[in-house]
Coordinates of C-alpha atoms and ligand atoms in Angstrom, one line a residue:
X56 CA 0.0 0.0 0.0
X57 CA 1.2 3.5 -0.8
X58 CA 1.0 5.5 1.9
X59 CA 1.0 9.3 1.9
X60 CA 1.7 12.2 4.6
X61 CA 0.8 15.6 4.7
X62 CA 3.5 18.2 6.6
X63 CA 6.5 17.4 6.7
X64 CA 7.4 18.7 9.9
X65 CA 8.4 16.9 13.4
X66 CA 5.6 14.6 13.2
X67 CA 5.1 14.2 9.7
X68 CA 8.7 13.4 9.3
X69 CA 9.0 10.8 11.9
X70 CA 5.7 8.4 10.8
X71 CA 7.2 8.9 6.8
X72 CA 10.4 7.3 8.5
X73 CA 7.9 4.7 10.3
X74 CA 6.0 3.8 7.5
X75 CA 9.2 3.7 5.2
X76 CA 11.4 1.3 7.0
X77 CA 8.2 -1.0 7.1
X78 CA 8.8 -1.3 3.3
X79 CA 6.0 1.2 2.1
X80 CA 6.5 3.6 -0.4
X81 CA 6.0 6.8 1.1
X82 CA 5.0 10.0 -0.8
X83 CA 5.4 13.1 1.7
X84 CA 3.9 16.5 0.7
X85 CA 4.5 19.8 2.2
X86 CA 3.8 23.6 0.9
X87 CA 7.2 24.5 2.3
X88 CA 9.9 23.4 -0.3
X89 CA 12.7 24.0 2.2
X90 CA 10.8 22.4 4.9
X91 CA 10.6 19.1 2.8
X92 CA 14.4 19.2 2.0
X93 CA 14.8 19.0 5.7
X94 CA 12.7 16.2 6.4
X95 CA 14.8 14.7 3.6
X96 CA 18.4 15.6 5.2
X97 CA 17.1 14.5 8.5
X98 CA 16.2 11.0 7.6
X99 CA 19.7 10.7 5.5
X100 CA 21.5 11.2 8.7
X101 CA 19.0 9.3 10.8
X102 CA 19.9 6.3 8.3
X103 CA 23.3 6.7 8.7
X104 CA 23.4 7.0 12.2
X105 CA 21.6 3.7 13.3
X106 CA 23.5 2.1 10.0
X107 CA 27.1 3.2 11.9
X108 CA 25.3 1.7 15.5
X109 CA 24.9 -1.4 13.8
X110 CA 21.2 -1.1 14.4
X111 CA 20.4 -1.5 10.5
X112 CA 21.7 -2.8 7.7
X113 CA 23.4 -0.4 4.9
X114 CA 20.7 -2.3 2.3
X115 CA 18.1 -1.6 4.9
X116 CA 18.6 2.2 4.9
X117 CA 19.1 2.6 1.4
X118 CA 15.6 1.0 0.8
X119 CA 13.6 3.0 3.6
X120 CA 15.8 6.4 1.9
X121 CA 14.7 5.2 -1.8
X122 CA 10.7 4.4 -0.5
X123 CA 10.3 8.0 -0.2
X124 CA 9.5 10.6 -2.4
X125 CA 9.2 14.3 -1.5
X126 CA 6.7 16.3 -3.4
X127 CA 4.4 20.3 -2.9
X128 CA 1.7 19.0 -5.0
X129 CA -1.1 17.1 -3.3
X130 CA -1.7 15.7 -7.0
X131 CA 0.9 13.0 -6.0
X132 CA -1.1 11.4 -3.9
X133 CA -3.2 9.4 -6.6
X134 CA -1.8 6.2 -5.8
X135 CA -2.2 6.5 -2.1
X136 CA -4.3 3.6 0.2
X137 CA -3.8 6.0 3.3
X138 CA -3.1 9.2 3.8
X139 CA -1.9 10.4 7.5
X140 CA -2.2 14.3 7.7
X141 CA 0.1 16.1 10.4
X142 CA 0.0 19.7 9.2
X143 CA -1.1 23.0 11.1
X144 CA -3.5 22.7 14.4
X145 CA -6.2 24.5 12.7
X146 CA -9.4 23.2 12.1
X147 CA -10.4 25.6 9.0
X148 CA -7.3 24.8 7.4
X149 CA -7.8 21.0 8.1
X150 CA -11.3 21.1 7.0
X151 CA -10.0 22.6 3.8
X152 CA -7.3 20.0 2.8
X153 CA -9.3 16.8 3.7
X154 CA -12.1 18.2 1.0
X155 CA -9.1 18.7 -1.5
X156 CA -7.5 15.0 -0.5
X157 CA -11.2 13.1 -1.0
X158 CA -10.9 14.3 -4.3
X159 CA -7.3 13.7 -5.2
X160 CA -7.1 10.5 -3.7
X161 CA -8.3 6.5 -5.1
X162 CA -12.0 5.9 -3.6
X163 CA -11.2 3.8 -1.5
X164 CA -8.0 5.2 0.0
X165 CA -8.6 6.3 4.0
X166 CA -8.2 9.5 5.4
X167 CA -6.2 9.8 8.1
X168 CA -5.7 12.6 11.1
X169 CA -2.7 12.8 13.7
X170 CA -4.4 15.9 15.5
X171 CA -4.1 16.0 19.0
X172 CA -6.9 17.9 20.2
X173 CA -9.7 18.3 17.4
X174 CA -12.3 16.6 17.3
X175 CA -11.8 13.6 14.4
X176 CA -16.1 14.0 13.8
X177 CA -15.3 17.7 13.1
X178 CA -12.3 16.8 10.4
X179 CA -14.8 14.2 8.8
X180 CA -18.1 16.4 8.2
X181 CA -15.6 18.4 5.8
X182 CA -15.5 14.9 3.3
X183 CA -18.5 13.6 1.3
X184 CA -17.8 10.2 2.4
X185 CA -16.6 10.5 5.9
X186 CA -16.9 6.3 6.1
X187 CA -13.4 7.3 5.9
X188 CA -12.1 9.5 8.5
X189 CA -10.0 8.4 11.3
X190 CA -7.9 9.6 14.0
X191 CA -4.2 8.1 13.9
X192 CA -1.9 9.4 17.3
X193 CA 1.3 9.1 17.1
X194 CA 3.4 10.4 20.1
X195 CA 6.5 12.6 19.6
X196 CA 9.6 11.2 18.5
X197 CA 7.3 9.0 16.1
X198 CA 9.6 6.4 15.1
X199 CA 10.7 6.0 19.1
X200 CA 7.4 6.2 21.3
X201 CA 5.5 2.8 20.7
X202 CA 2.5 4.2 21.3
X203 CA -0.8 4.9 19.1
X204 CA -4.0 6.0 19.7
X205 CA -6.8 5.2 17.4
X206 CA -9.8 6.9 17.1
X207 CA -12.7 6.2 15.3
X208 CA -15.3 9.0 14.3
X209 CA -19.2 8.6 14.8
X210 CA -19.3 8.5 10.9
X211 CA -16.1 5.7 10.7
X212 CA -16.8 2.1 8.7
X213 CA -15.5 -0.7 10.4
X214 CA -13.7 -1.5 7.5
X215 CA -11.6 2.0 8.0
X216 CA -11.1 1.0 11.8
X217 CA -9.6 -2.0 11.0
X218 CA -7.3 -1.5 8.1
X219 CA -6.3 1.4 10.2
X220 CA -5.6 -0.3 13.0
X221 CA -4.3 -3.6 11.4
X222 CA -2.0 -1.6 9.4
X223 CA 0.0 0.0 12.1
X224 CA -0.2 -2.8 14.4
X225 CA 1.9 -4.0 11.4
X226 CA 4.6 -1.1 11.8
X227 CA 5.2 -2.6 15.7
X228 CA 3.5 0.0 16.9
X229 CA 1.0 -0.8 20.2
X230 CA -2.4 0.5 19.3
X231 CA -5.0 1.3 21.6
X232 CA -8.8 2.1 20.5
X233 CA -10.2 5.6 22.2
X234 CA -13.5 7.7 22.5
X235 CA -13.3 11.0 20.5
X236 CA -13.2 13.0 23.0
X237 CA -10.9 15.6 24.1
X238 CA -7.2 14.4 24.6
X239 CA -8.3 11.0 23.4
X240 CA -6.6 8.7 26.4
X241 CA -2.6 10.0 27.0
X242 CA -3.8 13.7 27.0
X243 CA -6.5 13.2 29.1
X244 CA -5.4 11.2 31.9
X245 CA -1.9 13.4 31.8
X246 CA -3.5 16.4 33.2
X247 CA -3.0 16.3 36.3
X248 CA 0.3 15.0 36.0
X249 CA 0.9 19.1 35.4
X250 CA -2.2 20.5 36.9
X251 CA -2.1 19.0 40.2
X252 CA 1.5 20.0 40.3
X253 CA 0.9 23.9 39.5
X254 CA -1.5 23.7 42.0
X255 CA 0.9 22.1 44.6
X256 CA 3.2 25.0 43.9
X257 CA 0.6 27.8 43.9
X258 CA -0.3 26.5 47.2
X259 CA 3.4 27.4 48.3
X260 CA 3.8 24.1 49.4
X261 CA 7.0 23.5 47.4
X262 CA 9.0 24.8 44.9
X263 CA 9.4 23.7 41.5
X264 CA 13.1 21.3 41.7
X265 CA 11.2 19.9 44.9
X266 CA 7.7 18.7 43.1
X267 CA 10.2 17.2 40.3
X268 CA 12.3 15.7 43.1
X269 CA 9.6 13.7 44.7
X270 CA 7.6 12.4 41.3
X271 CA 11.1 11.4 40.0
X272 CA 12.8 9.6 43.6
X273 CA 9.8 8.7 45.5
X274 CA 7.1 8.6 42.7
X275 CA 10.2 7.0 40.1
X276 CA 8.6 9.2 36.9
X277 CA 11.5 9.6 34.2
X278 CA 10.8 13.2 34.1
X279 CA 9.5 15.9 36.9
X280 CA 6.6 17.7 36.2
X281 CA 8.2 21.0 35.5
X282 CA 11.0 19.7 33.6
X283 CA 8.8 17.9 31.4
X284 CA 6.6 21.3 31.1
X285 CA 9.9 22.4 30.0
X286 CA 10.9 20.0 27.1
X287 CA 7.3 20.6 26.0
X288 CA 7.3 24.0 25.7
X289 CA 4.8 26.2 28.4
X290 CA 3.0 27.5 25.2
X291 CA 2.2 24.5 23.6
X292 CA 1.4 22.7 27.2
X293 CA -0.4 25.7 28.2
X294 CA -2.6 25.0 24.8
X295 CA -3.2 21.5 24.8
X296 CA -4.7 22.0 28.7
X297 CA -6.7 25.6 28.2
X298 CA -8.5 23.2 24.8
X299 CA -9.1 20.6 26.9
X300 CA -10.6 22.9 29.4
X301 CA -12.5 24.3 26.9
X302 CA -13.7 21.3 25.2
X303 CA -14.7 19.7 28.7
X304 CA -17.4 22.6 29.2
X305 CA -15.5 24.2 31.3
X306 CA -15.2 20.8 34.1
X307 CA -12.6 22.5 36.7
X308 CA -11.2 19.6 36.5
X309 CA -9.0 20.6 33.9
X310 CA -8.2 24.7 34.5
X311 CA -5.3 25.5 33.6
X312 CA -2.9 27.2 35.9
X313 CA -2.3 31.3 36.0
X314 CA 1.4 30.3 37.0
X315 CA 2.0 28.5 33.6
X316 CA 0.2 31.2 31.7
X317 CA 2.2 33.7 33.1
X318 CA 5.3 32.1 32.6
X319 CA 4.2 31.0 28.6
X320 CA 3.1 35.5 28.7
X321 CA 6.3 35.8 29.9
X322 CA 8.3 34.0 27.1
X323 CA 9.5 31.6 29.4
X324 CA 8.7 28.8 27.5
X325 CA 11.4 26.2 28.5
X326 CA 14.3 24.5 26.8
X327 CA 13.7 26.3 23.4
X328 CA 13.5 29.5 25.0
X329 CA 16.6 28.8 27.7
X330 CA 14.1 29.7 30.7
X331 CA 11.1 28.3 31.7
X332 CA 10.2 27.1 35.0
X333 CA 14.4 26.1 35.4
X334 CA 17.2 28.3 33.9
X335 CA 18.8 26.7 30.5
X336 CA 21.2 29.6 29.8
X337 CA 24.9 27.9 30.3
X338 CA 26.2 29.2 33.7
X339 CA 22.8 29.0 35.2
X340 CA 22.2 27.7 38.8
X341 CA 19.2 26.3 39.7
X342 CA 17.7 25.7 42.9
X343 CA 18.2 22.4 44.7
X344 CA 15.4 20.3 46.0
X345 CA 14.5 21.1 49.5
X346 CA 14.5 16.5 50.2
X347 CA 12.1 16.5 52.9
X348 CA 11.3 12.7 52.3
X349 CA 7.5 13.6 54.3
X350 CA 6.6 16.5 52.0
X351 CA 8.0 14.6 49.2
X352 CA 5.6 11.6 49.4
X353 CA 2.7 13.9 50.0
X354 CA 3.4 15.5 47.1
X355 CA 3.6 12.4 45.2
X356 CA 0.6 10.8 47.1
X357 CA -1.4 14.1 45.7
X358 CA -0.2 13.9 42.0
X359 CA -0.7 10.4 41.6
X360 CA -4.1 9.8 43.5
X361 CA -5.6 12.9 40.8
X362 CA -4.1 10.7 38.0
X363 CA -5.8 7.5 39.1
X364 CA -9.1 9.5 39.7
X365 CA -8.7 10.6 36.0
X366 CA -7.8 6.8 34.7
X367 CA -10.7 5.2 36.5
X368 CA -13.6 7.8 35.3
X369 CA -12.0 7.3 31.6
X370 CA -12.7 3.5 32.5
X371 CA -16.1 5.0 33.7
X372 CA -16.6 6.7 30.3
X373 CA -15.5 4.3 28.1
X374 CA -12.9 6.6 26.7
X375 CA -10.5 3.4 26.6
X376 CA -10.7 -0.1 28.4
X377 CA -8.9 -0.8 31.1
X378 CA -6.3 -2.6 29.7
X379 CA -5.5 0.2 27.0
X380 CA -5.7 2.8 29.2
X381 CA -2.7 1.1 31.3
X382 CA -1.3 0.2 28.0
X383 CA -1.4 4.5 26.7
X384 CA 0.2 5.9 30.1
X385 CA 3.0 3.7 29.8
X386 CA 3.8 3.2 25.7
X387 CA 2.7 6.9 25.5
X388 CA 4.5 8.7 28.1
X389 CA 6.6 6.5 30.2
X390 CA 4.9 5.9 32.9
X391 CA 6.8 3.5 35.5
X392 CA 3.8 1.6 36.1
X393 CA -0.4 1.1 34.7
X394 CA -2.2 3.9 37.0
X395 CA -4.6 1.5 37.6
X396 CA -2.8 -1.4 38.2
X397 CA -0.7 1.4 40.5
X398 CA -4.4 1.5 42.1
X399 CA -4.8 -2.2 42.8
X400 CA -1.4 -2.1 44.4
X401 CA -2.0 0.5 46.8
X402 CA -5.7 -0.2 47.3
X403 CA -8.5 1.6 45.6
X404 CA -9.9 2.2 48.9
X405 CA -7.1 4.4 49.9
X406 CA -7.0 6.3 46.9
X407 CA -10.5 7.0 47.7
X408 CA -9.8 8.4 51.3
X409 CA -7.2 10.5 49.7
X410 CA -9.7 11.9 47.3
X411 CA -12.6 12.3 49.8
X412 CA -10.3 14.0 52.3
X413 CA -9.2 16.5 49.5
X414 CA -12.4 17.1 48.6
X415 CA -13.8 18.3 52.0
X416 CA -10.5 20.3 52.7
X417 CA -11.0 21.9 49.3
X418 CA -14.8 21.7 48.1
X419 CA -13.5 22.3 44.9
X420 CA -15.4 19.6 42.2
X421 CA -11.8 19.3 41.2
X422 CA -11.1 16.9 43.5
X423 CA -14.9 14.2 43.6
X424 CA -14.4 10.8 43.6
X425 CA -15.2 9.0 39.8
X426 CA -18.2 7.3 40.8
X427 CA -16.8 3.9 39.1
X428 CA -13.9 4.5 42.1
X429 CA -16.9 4.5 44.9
X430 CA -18.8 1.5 42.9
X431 CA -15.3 -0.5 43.5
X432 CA -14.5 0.0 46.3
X433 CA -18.2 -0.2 47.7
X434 CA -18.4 -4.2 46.1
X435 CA -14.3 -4.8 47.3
X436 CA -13.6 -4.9 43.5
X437 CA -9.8 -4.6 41.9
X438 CA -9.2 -4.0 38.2
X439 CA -7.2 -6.9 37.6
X440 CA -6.7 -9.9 39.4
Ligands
NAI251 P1 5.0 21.2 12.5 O1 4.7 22.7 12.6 O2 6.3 20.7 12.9 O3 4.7 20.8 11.0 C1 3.5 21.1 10.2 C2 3.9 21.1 8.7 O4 2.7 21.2 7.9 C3 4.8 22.3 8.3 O5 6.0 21.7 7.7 C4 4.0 23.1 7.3 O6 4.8 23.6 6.3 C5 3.0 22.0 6.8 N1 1.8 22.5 6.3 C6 0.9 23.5 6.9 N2 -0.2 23.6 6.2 C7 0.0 22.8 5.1 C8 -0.9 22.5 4.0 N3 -2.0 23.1 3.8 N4 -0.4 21.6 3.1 C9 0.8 21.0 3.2 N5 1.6 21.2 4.3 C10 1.2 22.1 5.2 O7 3.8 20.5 13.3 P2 3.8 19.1 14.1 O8 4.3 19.4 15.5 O9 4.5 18.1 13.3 O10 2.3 18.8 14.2 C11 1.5 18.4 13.2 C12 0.2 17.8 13.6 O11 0.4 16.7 14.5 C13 -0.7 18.7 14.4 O12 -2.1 18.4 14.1 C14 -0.4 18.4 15.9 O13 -1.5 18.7 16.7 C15 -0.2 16.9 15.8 N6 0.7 16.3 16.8 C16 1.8 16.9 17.3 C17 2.6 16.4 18.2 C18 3.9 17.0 18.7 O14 4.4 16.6 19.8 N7 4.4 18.0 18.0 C19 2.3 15.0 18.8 C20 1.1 14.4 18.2 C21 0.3 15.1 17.3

């Protein structure tokens, strides 16, 4: 099958390399001619790189390097089976190009979105036969992070879903099926990871390097919450939560913080900036952790018992099953462990106090209970066994 992609920029560029070292031949399109020369350089010296680690063959990067071809003209994609779209965040734009791709591409071929936060029903009402829509999330680096979502409009076929799904199942990918609904699973049940954290420090309970401190020692997350905020970018984290927000009616839930808006106002943005919540300019000092092991496991007990709550009510929903959801915090974001088998260990019933406790202290809605957490606990259920 021919498969196309539309933008060739970070993401773009990484599922071409995906698709191409699985033996497709890829046709990647971009306006930007310069753009698409350095998607081009960029997979040369990826090539050559895991050629000189021994990871690949010579034979096998020359054959992923001659599967694609590089083109500005959509025309070229009139051989396609599947197109995968990564361009601009912008739903007018994307409603535009998917009219022009129905009409470029064979009849058949299946229309594919990598948007992170529209709606996949939205992108589909713009095609005449949106049988073909479908929502395909890949996580940043593509070719590294194992995981994809896939999401299936109200107006998908089966037959869509499951050449979709089969197909990148193929690429050794681990799929999992979600609801089309904001954040889909990762970005969903990640916000608190951040949220919770802001709050933490708006509270003055602790600074920033002593939050990362206790998810990373006591909690054993590969990244603190601020440090990953940083590698994000505060702008673009700042957007993905204030859309969510949005797109939740407003559930408080999900507010997003006046201390990362400021700092995003502020053009403290992180790494690509060289300040964000730490200091990235060379020289810089940054405050040590203040390793109060007591503090530090409240902290972590806080974080962690706000990301169960939001695993178990997408179990509630039906955003994902349980299995999947497990599946999409750890492929998707490294998560050390399942949130909910994380539950099972420590007891849903505790996680419950935790929540209840918060929730009188607070009487904020932020903090209820998922009433699938009280059901479970109430019948002395586990989620597996
Ligand atoms: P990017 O800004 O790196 O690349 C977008 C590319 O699309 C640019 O090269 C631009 O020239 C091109 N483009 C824009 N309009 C076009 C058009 N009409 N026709 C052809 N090319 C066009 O963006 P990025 O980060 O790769 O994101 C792309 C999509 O993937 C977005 O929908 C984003 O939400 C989603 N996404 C991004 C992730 C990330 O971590 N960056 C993760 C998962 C999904």
């Amino acid at each position: 099958m021919v498969v196309g992609v539309l933008g060739a920029g970070t993401m773009g560029s990484g599922i071409v390399q995906v698709a191409a070292q699985n033996g497709h031949k890829v046709v990647l399109v971009d306006l930007n001619e310069q753009i698409l020369k350095r998607s081009n350089d960029g997979l040369l010296k990826i090539m050559n790189r895991l050629v000189e680690k021994e990871r690949i063959t010579q034979d096998q990067a020359d054959s992923t390097i001659a599967n694609v071809s590089y083109s500005q003209d959509i025309h070229d994609f009139n051989e396609c089976g599947i197109i995968i779209e990564a361009i601009v965040e912008n739903i007018d734009v994307k409603s535009k190009v998917f009219t022009q791709l129905e009409q470029i591409a064979p009849k058949r071929c299946i229309l594919a979105s990598n948007t992170s936060s529209l709606s996949i029903a939205s992108i589909g009402a713009a095609l005449q036969d949106p049988s073909k829509i479908i929502g395909i999330h890949f996580f940043n680096p593509a070719p590294l992070m194992p995981l994809v979502e896939i999401i299936p409009a109200v107006q998908t076929s089966e037959e869509t879903l499951n050449i979709s799904r089969s197909l990148i199942d193929g690429w050794g990918k681990v799929t999992v099926l979600c609801k089309d609904t904001p954040g889909f699973i990762v970005n969903r049940v990640a916000r608190p990871f951040y949220g919770e954290a802001l709050r933490i420090y708006e509270e003055g309970i602790a600074d920033f390097a002593t939050i990362d401190w206790a998810m990373t020692s006591i909690g054993g997350f590969r990244m603190g919450p601020f440090t990953l905020m940083d590698y994000i970018g505060n702008d673009v984290n700042y957007t993905v939560t204030e859309t969510v927000f949005t797109a939740f009616y407003f559930d408080p839930r999900y507010k997003p913080s006046f201390t990362q808006k400021r700092h995003s106002e502020a053009g403290y943005l992180g790494r690509k900036s060289g300040r964000g919540y730490f200091d990235y300019r060379e020289g810089a000092a940054n405050p040590r952790p203040i390793e109060d092991a007591v503090v530090g496991q409240q902290i972590f007990d806080r974080i962690l018992v706000m990301l169960i709550n939001e695993a178990v009510d997408a179990v509630f929903l039906n955003i994902g099953s349980k299995d999947e959801i497990d599946l999409a915090m750890t492929k998707g974001v490294n998560y050390p462990k399942g949130l909910l088998k994380w539950a099972d260990e420590i007891g849903l019933e505790n996680v419950l106090l935790k929540l209840e406790a918060m929730f009188a202290e607070y009487g904020e809605d932020r903090y209820r209970p998922s009433p699938l957490m009280r059901r479970m606990v109430k019948n002395g259920e586990r989620f597996f066994e």
